[in-house]
Every structure is written in structure tokens, then in C-alpha cells.
XYZ file of C-alpha atoms in Angstrom:
501
model
C -7.553 17.717 13.181
C -8.618 20.695 15.460
C -9.291 24.184 14.314
C -6.631 27.012 14.255
C -8.641 30.585 13.910
C -5.320 32.585 14.890
C -2.713 30.862 12.482
C -1.473 33.666 10.169
C 1.236 31.484 8.261
C 1.442 28.219 6.421
C 5.078 28.424 5.618
C 5.730 24.547 7.170
C 3.365 23.393 4.605
C 4.888 22.712 1.441
C 1.630 21.067 -0.215
C -0.513 22.093 -3.479
C -3.834 20.651 -5.460
C -5.006 20.855 -8.542
C -8.191 22.512 -10.042
C -10.353 20.894 -12.298
C -9.212 23.134 -15.141
C -5.600 21.812 -14.655
C -4.044 24.406 -12.848
C -1.916 24.108 -9.857
C -2.814 26.284 -6.786
C -2.010 26.666 -3.578
C -4.284 25.267 -0.607
C -1.898 25.477 2.132
C -4.095 28.161 3.896
C -6.378 25.183 4.624
C -3.601 22.696 6.367
C -1.167 24.129 8.690
C 1.426 22.632 11.548
C 2.673 20.424 9.306
C 5.771 19.803 7.323
C 5.389 17.632 4.566
C 7.893 16.465 2.318
C 8.448 18.808 -0.887
C 8.085 18.140 -4.374
C 11.536 17.441 -5.141
C 11.789 14.885 -2.789
C 8.771 12.095 -3.960
C 9.974 9.756 -6.709
C 6.885 7.879 -7.125
C 5.388 9.016 -10.665
C 1.561 8.544 -10.945
C 1.545 5.266 -12.557
C 3.847 3.739 -9.955
C 1.460 5.034 -7.057
C -1.750 3.566 -8.930
C 0.081 0.247 -9.221
C 1.106 0.537 -5.427
C -2.729 0.794 -4.687
C -3.238 -1.905 -6.738
C -0.884 -4.414 -5.508
C -1.920 -4.072 -1.683
C -5.567 -4.944 -2.284
C -4.830 -7.066 -5.595
C -8.380 -7.824 -5.358
C -9.093 -10.851 -7.202
C -6.063 -12.898 -5.488
C -7.316 -11.259 -1.909
C -10.584 -13.327 -2.428
C -8.710 -16.306 -3.829
C -6.714 -16.514 -0.551
C -9.870 -16.515 1.536
C -12.472 -18.516 -0.797
C -13.346 -20.965 2.314
C -14.895 -18.626 4.290
C -17.504 -17.967 1.217
C -18.198 -21.558 0.528
C -18.947 -22.614 4.177
C -21.283 -19.227 4.632
C -23.360 -18.893 1.448
C -21.281 -20.477 -1.147
C -21.802 -19.374 -4.373
C -24.528 -16.874 -3.391
C -21.856 -15.384 -1.465
C -19.018 -15.625 -3.929
C -21.423 -14.325 -6.708
C -23.153 -11.660 -5.433
C -20.599 -10.477 -2.523
C -18.241 -8.885 -4.872
C -21.415 -6.278 -6.176
C -22.052 -5.771 -2.321
C -18.495 -4.662 -1.598
C -18.194 -2.750 -4.802
C -21.324 -0.683 -3.628
C -20.077 -0.068 0.269
C -16.572 -0.055 -0.316
C -16.902 2.354 -3.145
C -18.644 4.576 -0.967
C -15.294 4.759 1.374
C -13.325 5.039 -1.439
C -15.643 8.268 -2.255
C -15.423 9.593 0.948
C -11.493 9.237 1.193
C -10.923 10.305 -2.523
C -12.524 13.774 -1.294
C -10.326 14.309 1.558
C -7.244 13.220 0.004
C -7.563 15.877 -2.824
C -7.590 18.515 -0.282
C -5.579 16.838 2.068
C -2.535 14.590 0.514
C -0.320 13.750 3.632
C 0.953 10.369 4.449
C -0.950 10.839 7.910
C -4.603 10.389 6.053
C -7.088 10.446 8.349
C -5.437 11.957 11.484
C -8.494 12.009 13.234
C -8.094 8.235 13.923
C -4.094 7.721 13.560
C -3.492 5.201 16.237
C -6.412 2.927 14.943
C -5.079 3.453 11.383
C -1.395 2.095 12.943
C -3.076 -0.510 14.202
C -4.864 -1.819 11.626
C -2.141 -1.828 8.812
C 0.042 -3.280 10.897
C -2.590 -6.091 11.259
C -2.809 -6.223 7.722
C 0.708 -6.620 7.076
C 0.792 -9.865 9.457
C -2.539 -11.289 7.439
C -0.649 -10.859 4.204
C 2.687 -12.811 5.355
C 0.723 -15.620 7.075
C -0.381 -16.208 3.440
C 2.993 -17.020 2.515
C 3.710 -19.880 4.727
C -0.181 -21.238 4.218
C 0.781 -21.775 0.710
C 3.925 -23.045 0.738
C 3.124 -25.817 3.380
C 0.003 -26.522 1.317
C 2.000 -27.114 -1.622
C 4.531 -29.330 0.381
C 1.492 -31.271 1.837
C -0.069 -31.998 -1.553
C 3.062 -33.553 -3.204
C 4.199 -35.417 0.371
C 1.127 -36.253 1.754
C 3.294 -37.996 4.968
C 4.594 -34.597 5.479
C 2.879 -33.085 8.823
C 3.917 -29.664 9.670
C 4.532 -27.962 12.872
C 3.634 -24.695 14.108
C 7.127 -23.755 14.110
C 7.634 -24.224 10.669
C 4.696 -21.780 9.583
C 6.564 -19.328 12.225
C 10.011 -19.394 10.345
C 8.120 -19.165 7.096
C 6.424 -16.306 8.146
C 9.263 -14.691 9.673
C 11.673 -15.295 6.130
C 8.633 -13.181 4.381
C 9.007 -10.457 7.010
C 12.705 -9.957 6.868
C 13.105 -10.348 3.103
C 10.749 -7.567 2.552
C 12.369 -5.513 5.596
C 15.878 -5.739 3.802
C 14.370 -5.160 0.302
C 12.528 -2.100 1.888
C 15.575 -0.879 3.254
C 17.791 -1.213 0.711
C 16.340 -1.693 -2.843
C 12.710 -0.418 -2.989
C 13.914 3.476 -3.627
C 15.999 2.194 -6.318
C 13.636 -0.294 -7.743
C 10.110 1.964 -7.456
C 8.896 0.002 -10.984
C 8.246 -3.249 -8.773
C 4.471 -1.890 -8.460
C 4.300 -1.807 -11.876
C 5.773 -4.947 -12.449
C 3.429 -6.322 -9.562
C 0.283 -4.859 -11.345
C 1.154 -6.371 -14.796
C 1.885 -9.267 -13.404
C -1.374 -9.730 -11.384
C -3.519 -8.733 -14.215
C -1.651 -11.222 -16.792
C -1.948 -14.232 -14.175
C -5.827 -13.376 -14.102
C -6.122 -13.315 -17.654
C -4.326 -17.018 -17.779
C -6.050 -17.877 -15.215
C -9.665 -17.411 -16.540
C -8.391 -18.466 -19.497
C -6.695 -21.742 -18.672
C -9.936 -22.645 -16.443
C -12.724 -22.189 -19.068
C -10.721 -23.824 -21.689
C -10.047 -26.697 -19.511
C -13.766 -27.200 -18.258
C -15.673 -26.683 -21.088
C -18.138 -27.820 -21.760
C -18.602 -29.152 -18.037
C -19.311 -26.204 -16.524
C -21.743 -26.021 -13.482
C -25.571 -25.470 -14.295
C -26.243 -21.808 -14.064
C -28.674 -22.348 -11.212
C -26.232 -23.910 -9.480
C -23.944 -20.784 -10.151
C -26.081 -17.968 -9.050
C -29.135 -19.487 -6.727
C -27.568 -22.214 -4.885
C -26.544 -21.092 -1.148
C -24.396 -23.741 1.032
C -24.272 -23.049 4.857
C -21.943 -25.303 6.699
C -21.622 -22.515 9.552
C -24.503 -23.686 11.688
C -26.036 -20.065 11.908
C -29.293 -19.128 10.469
C -28.676 -18.662 6.410
C -28.982 -14.822 7.105
C -26.302 -14.319 9.578
C -23.983 -17.177 7.827
C -24.428 -14.824 4.398
C -23.610 -11.491 6.658
C -20.461 -12.817 8.250
C -19.480 -14.880 4.731
C -19.244 -10.748 3.095
C -15.760 -11.174 5.295
C -14.377 -13.029 2.101
C -15.378 -10.241 -0.809
C -14.317 -7.814 1.557
C -10.902 -8.817 1.149
C -10.733 -7.592 -1.852
C -10.573 -4.095 -0.998
C -8.452 -4.732 2.164
C -5.811 -1.830 2.555
C -7.800 0.644 -0.038
C -6.352 3.392 1.663
C -2.935 2.556 0.839
C -2.380 5.173 -1.794
C -3.720 7.770 0.546
C -0.308 6.961 3.006
C 1.725 7.091 0.011
C 0.829 10.829 -0.818
C 4.267 12.162 -0.115
C 5.826 9.685 -2.178
C 4.457 10.588 -5.060
C 4.333 13.931 -7.223
C 1.104 15.848 -7.720
C -0.424 13.644 -4.980
C -3.930 15.812 -4.528
C -4.837 14.240 -8.257
C -2.648 11.170 -8.306
C -3.971 9.508 -5.317
C -7.703 10.061 -6.224
C -7.190 8.232 -9.388
C -5.540 5.537 -7.367
C -8.169 5.030 -5.066
C -10.619 5.174 -7.935
C -8.771 2.491 -10.334
C -8.260 0.265 -7.624
C -12.074 0.225 -6.587
C -13.144 -0.316 -10.385
C -10.131 -2.831 -11.363
C -10.695 -4.582 -8.566
C -14.571 -4.986 -8.912
C -14.081 -6.056 -12.562
C -11.704 -8.594 -11.917
C -13.003 -10.164 -8.606
C -16.640 -10.354 -10.194
C -15.192 -12.337 -12.888
C -13.003 -14.324 -11.147
C -15.572 -15.280 -8.912
C -18.076 -16.199 -11.364
C -15.460 -18.547 -13.340
C -14.062 -20.071 -10.480
C -17.938 -20.939 -9.397
C -18.686 -22.233 -13.081
C -15.469 -24.411 -13.079
C -15.372 -26.165 -9.651
C -17.581 -29.539 -9.252
C -17.330 -30.493 -5.996
C -17.293 -27.763 -3.136
C -16.914 -30.303 -0.560
C -13.415 -31.284 -1.711
C -12.461 -27.709 -1.589
C -13.843 -27.340 1.785
C -11.827 -30.682 3.136
C -8.587 -30.363 1.205
C -6.046 -31.599 2.994
C -3.894 -29.099 2.075
C -5.281 -26.433 3.814
C -5.432 -23.963 1.002
C -8.676 -24.098 -0.873
C -8.292 -22.154 -3.619
C -5.424 -24.860 -4.823
C -8.212 -27.622 -4.713
C -10.584 -24.995 -6.900
C -7.770 -24.323 -9.446
C -6.899 -28.325 -9.681
C -10.694 -29.007 -10.463
C -10.857 -25.920 -12.801
C -7.742 -26.551 -14.823
C -7.795 -30.288 -14.672
C -4.243 -30.076 -13.770
C -2.212 -30.616 -10.986
C 1.046 -28.779 -12.604
C -1.253 -25.803 -13.680
C -2.402 -25.369 -10.555
C 0.722 -25.355 -8.720
C 2.098 -23.283 -10.956
C -1.073 -20.217 -10.450
C -0.521 -21.230 -6.617
C 3.161 -20.063 -7.111
C 1.618 -16.740 -9.056
C -0.375 -16.282 -5.950
C 2.620 -16.583 -3.618
C 4.842 -14.308 -5.812
C 1.700 -11.857 -5.534
C 1.304 -11.987 -1.659
C 5.076 -11.092 -1.654
C 4.313 -8.050 -3.769
C 1.300 -7.262 -1.824
C 3.594 -7.645 1.630
C 5.973 -5.163 0.185
C 3.239 -2.721 -0.665
C 1.520 -3.144 2.847
C 5.029 -2.718 4.452
C 5.768 0.377 2.592
C 2.697 2.038 3.361
C 2.321 0.919 7.027
C 6.121 2.551 7.688
C 5.233 5.699 6.260
C 1.949 6.024 8.333
C 3.990 4.915 11.744
C 6.849 7.877 10.239
C 3.681 9.986 9.798
C 2.524 9.151 13.420
C 5.674 9.919 14.904
C 6.581 12.940 12.980
C 3.591 14.609 15.063
C 5.000 13.284 18.133
C 2.089 11.331 18.782
C 3.798 7.673 19.926
C 6.918 6.798 22.245
C 9.942 6.939 20.634
C 8.739 9.651 17.964
C 12.360 11.314 17.988
C 13.941 8.128 16.398
C 10.708 6.778 14.593
C 10.242 10.015 12.392
C 13.772 10.206 10.847
C 14.255 9.381 7.107
C 17.759 7.759 6.575
C 19.450 10.418 4.758
C 21.598 7.634 2.433
C 18.556 5.192 1.615
C 15.498 7.806 1.751
C 13.219 5.787 3.758
C 12.375 5.689 7.123
C 14.549 2.690 8.194
C 13.439 3.353 12.153
C 9.825 2.848 11.215
C 10.220 0.206 9.238
C 12.262 -1.845 11.620
C 9.264 -0.905 14.484
C 6.794 -2.325 12.089
C 8.809 -5.556 11.714
C 9.481 -5.841 15.451
C 5.505 -5.780 15.850
C 4.749 -8.389 13.571
C 7.879 -10.478 15.188
C 5.924 -10.339 18.164
C 2.603 -10.854 16.634
C 3.811 -14.297 15.200
C 5.038 -15.503 18.284
C 1.360 -15.281 19.367
C 1.094 -18.099 16.618
C 3.141 -20.552 18.072
C 0.894 -20.234 21.200
C -2.330 -20.026 19.697
C -3.478 -19.826 16.385
C -6.609 -18.756 16.995
C -5.703 -15.383 18.741
C -3.304 -15.061 15.812
C -6.163 -15.284 13.756
C -8.177 -12.706 15.753
C -5.467 -10.327 15.494
C -5.015 -10.153 11.513
C -9.112 -10.329 11.543
C -9.198 -7.147 13.691
C -7.301 -5.390 9.841
C -10.636 -4.766 7.971
C -12.807 -4.257 11.259
C -10.317 -1.440 12.077
C -9.636 -0.359 8.901
C -13.673 0.302 8.705
C -13.618 2.432 11.826
C -10.767 4.597 10.439
C -13.104 5.186 7.360
C -16.032 6.094 9.312
C -14.186 8.608 11.917
C -13.767 11.353 9.462
C -17.268 10.364 7.376
C -18.853 11.807 10.740
C -16.603 14.704 11.184
C -17.763 15.673 7.896
C -21.262 15.045 8.266
C -21.091 16.790 11.554
C -19.397 19.947 9.985
C -22.168 19.686 7.310
C -19.705 19.085 4.557
C -18.562 23.021 5.110
C -16.427 24.404 2.606
C -13.952 25.437 4.923
C -12.982 21.801 5.213
C -13.824 20.522 1.645
C -13.201 23.783 -0.702
C -14.606 23.923 -3.659
C -11.414 24.252 -5.781
C -10.650 20.570 -4.664
C -9.735 18.223 -7.711
C -12.239 15.498 -6.992
C -15.573 16.954 -5.974
C -18.632 14.818 -5.137
C -22.116 16.234 -5.777
C -23.842 17.149 -2.258
C -26.395 14.302 -2.506
C -23.532 11.763 -3.966
C -21.302 13.063 -1.004
C -23.801 12.853 1.714
C -24.817 9.270 0.676
C -21.365 8.127 0.454
C -20.641 9.412 4.353
C -23.675 7.974 5.465
C -22.916 4.414 3.877
C -19.558 4.818 5.323
C -20.590 5.010 8.793
C -23.519 2.487 8.303
C -21.319 -0.096 7.022
C -18.907 0.516 9.564
C -21.199 -0.096 12.523
C -21.930 -3.237 10.566
C -18.445 -4.444 10.283
C -18.386 -3.998 14.082
C -21.154 -6.123 14.818
C -21.062 -9.045 12.271
C -17.035 -9.406 11.688
C -16.682 -10.310 15.207
C -19.361 -13.104 15.408
C -17.620 -16.508 15.351
C -17.328 -18.298 12.129
C -19.471 -21.490 13.278
C -21.940 -22.352 15.785
C -21.276 -24.302 17.977
C -18.476 -22.111 19.295
C -15.724 -23.646 20.647
C -12.216 -22.366 21.887
C -10.655 -23.189 18.568
C -13.139 -21.485 16.146
C -14.044 -18.498 18.617
C -13.624 -15.140 17.068
C -11.494 -13.336 19.696
C -11.398 -9.959 17.856
C -13.004 -8.093 20.303
C -10.732 -8.879 22.978
C -7.600 -8.151 20.741
C -9.446 -4.757 20.098
C -9.649 -4.261 23.731
C -5.752 -4.857 24.131
C -5.130 -2.329 21.417
C -7.401 0.244 22.687
C -5.411 -0.202 26.319
C -2.287 0.672 24.391
C -3.590 3.310 22.568
C -4.977 4.803 25.954
C -1.187 4.097 27.735
C 0.263 6.047 24.764
C -2.133 9.001 24.839
C -2.097 9.212 28.653
C 1.636 9.069 29.086
C 2.941 10.427 26.014
C 0.757 11.747 23.302
C -0.989 13.915 25.668
C 1.497 16.168 25.946
C 3.652 16.060 23.207
C 1.526 15.435 20.150
C 0.569 18.737 18.025
C -0.885 17.244 14.882
C -2.392 19.345 11.848
C -4.852 21.753 12.189
C -7.185 23.434 9.907
C -6.777 27.459 9.531
C -10.378 28.699 9.238
C -9.731 32.298 8.570
C -11.070 33.411 5.423
């Protein structure tokens, strides 16, 4: 955002925030040049926004879908202690974003890194979409060992999930906002059922405590320290898309209060469920080698088979995970489209005059939804040529998200966390020491992610296990630079801060 010392009116800005005393106070003098959706146009309740924020992360399910990474790079130590580390580190991100969201609750969120955020969310959508064919094919292989999946099988299932969610988001989402509440209840219920079934079926043949809490496995070829650090990408997935509720700010009423609640509840519920889930799964798994080498290609399927002592139960839980993936894909599509729409609303991308439209009948940004769908379609075509290149693309989602969290933290620190940017009347206010600490940790961990999440997953490095994330980020940077040079530099006029007192 840029400063504006001569703006006298903010009539284009229809937003409010809430003070600690519960009174609604107009803070429109802080942000100008942006016409956000009015309260009357918003139809998500507070609970629906909180549920949507949770469904997109679905922390315990996110860890379950990427268990193999942690098993090969640290094993039980990474699985158990990783969620604790991520709770602290990503918690700092959440605190940083929550303060900002309580002052500037708009769909664009952290505008200072708009293009990076758009790329990150499209990558996250693709990463969730690929879970669907992986799990369906995993079950097919388990029940029909002679089945040999082809690359185009994955491609078609990916496109089917992508198309299904596109149609739903265009024609049904606004008529069924309760779907996010259903997703929250379904996720927590599945978690409870899974934990109870695993403990009951495994008892009393649990792994010894020393195996659970102290065993370090390293099949990556890296030295143990590097293996552990790169393995943190698994517990990090429990908070992929943590800023989702921010980009739904113009969908919900009283966003300055509701969005902070959504962020904090996602962090807390995510940690509790993920930590318990990881502990229970390690105690109930008796053969980690079988998990890593499972022919289904879905390690959590083998873990649940061992934990429940039942093929049928493991299959049911995998179907539950598949349904949660679809619910998460729905939420991420909704969020990513609002971010693209917001970017276009500021005339910051080619085709803005089409992408910035809200359908008067469906009440959703159809062009933005279809644009994101088209990008995901193109990305999936990469899978047909190279699964490694595709995996590199979806892997950039986490990396770029951390970058987008760090940039506003850097700007806040550069401005000394001034009350001009963080007015004292904001709803969510951190003590100075806590705020500074959260901002510093946010930046520090983003640097860590930029380095270690670009490492190959194993040594020796081959073409198939090479991490191409740097190359993908480079290509994204080229597209971003072209968009800026040939369009946004001349047309972009985003929100500005009015510092007139």
C-alpha cells in the first residue's frame, strides 16, 4: 500500500471495525481508494466463516495426506514434535495477519504481495485437487493389485474434481453456505471416530513409548539435521491456506471481528487435532517400512490398516479423507477466486475488466472462478509430461504463502508498528513485545522456508526426485514481471493509507 497525505474523502470505502467495548466504529479514514462490498451484500455468518477457514486447512487431514514425507525424514520425531514447532512458528504468522485483518478486512488481504498470493493460492488448489486421484487410485490398486494406473487416469480424475467444484461454486455455493459448517462437523467427527477406532483396535499392542517419542528415522540420505528440517514440510501442511478466512472478509458480516476469530480458532483447533492425531497414529503403527513402501502409493491407507486392524475400516476412513479433500478444494476455490477478483478489482492484472465482475444472478465472480479453473487445467497438463514438475508447482504453494506473510510483517517493522497503520482502536491488539516478536518470527521462518523447502527430498539427487521449486518460482516471477511491466504499472491504483490526522 502507498501513503496518501492529501485524501480528504473516503466515501468509496464501506467498512467498519469493532472496538474492544463491542461498539462499531468507522475506521474508513485509514484505507481509501477501494470499494469493498457493503455489509448488505455479505451472506456468510461468523460460524460459516470460521468453518470455511478450518475446512481449507483441515489440519489433521493435511498431515495425514503427507505422512510419507515425515516418515522418511525424521519418522516419529518429526511426526510428534513437528506440530508443536509449527504451532509456534505459524502461530506467529497468524498473530501478524490477525492484527492486520482486524484493521483492513478486505478480500485482497495483504495487497503488498498480490501477485505472489494469487500464485500461492492457485498452487494450493492444485495441491488439494491432486489428492483426489491419488486416493481413488490407491483404493483401486489395493482391491485390484493387477491394476496399473496410467498418467492420464490421474489427469482425468483431477479434472473431474476440478470441474465438479467449479460448477458447485458457480451455481450452488451461494445457496448452500452451510456446506462449510458441514465440513467442520464432518472433519471433527471423523477425527474422533478415527482416534477411538485406532486406539480400541490396537490396544494393548501399542508401540513402546521410547519408539514414539525418541525414534529418529532417516531414509533421505541427508544428515539427520537436514532431514529433520526438510521433513517439517509435513507438519507445515496442517496450516496450508491459513490466511483463507482473510480473503473471505467481504463475504462475511462484521469481518473485522469474525476474521480474527477464524484465524485464531483454525490455529488452535488445528494444533490440538493434529498433535493428538500424530501421537495416536505413531503409537498404533507397528511397521513403518510397510508404510513407506506401500504399493497403493497412499501411506496413510497402510497406517490406518495397521491401526484399525481392518481393511474395510481403513477404506472407510480413506473415503472420509477423500470427501474432506473435496470440501477443502471447494473452500480453496472460493477463496482463490475472491483473491483473483480482488486483484482484478484494483485493475492489477490482464483482463481485469472481465475478472472484476460479480455475476448479478449467481452473486459470485464467475470469470475469476473460470480463470483459476483454466490455470489449474494448464497445470495438470504439466503432470502428463512430468509428475516432478507438477509436484514442484504445488510445492511452491507453501513457500510463496510464507513469503506473503513475511512482506507485511517487514513493512510493519519498517514503520515501527506505528498507530497510523495499526490504530489503537483495532479489535485485535497484541502487546508491543508480542507483536514485535510475532513479526520477527514471521520473517525469520519465511527465510527458512525459502531455503529448506527447496531442497531435494533425498540424496543422491536424480531427475525424478529433484526439487524444481526454484525453477517454478522463477517462471512465476517472469509472469509477474511481465504483468507489471505491460499492464499493472500503468493501470493499478490499489488501496492507499490516509495518514491525515
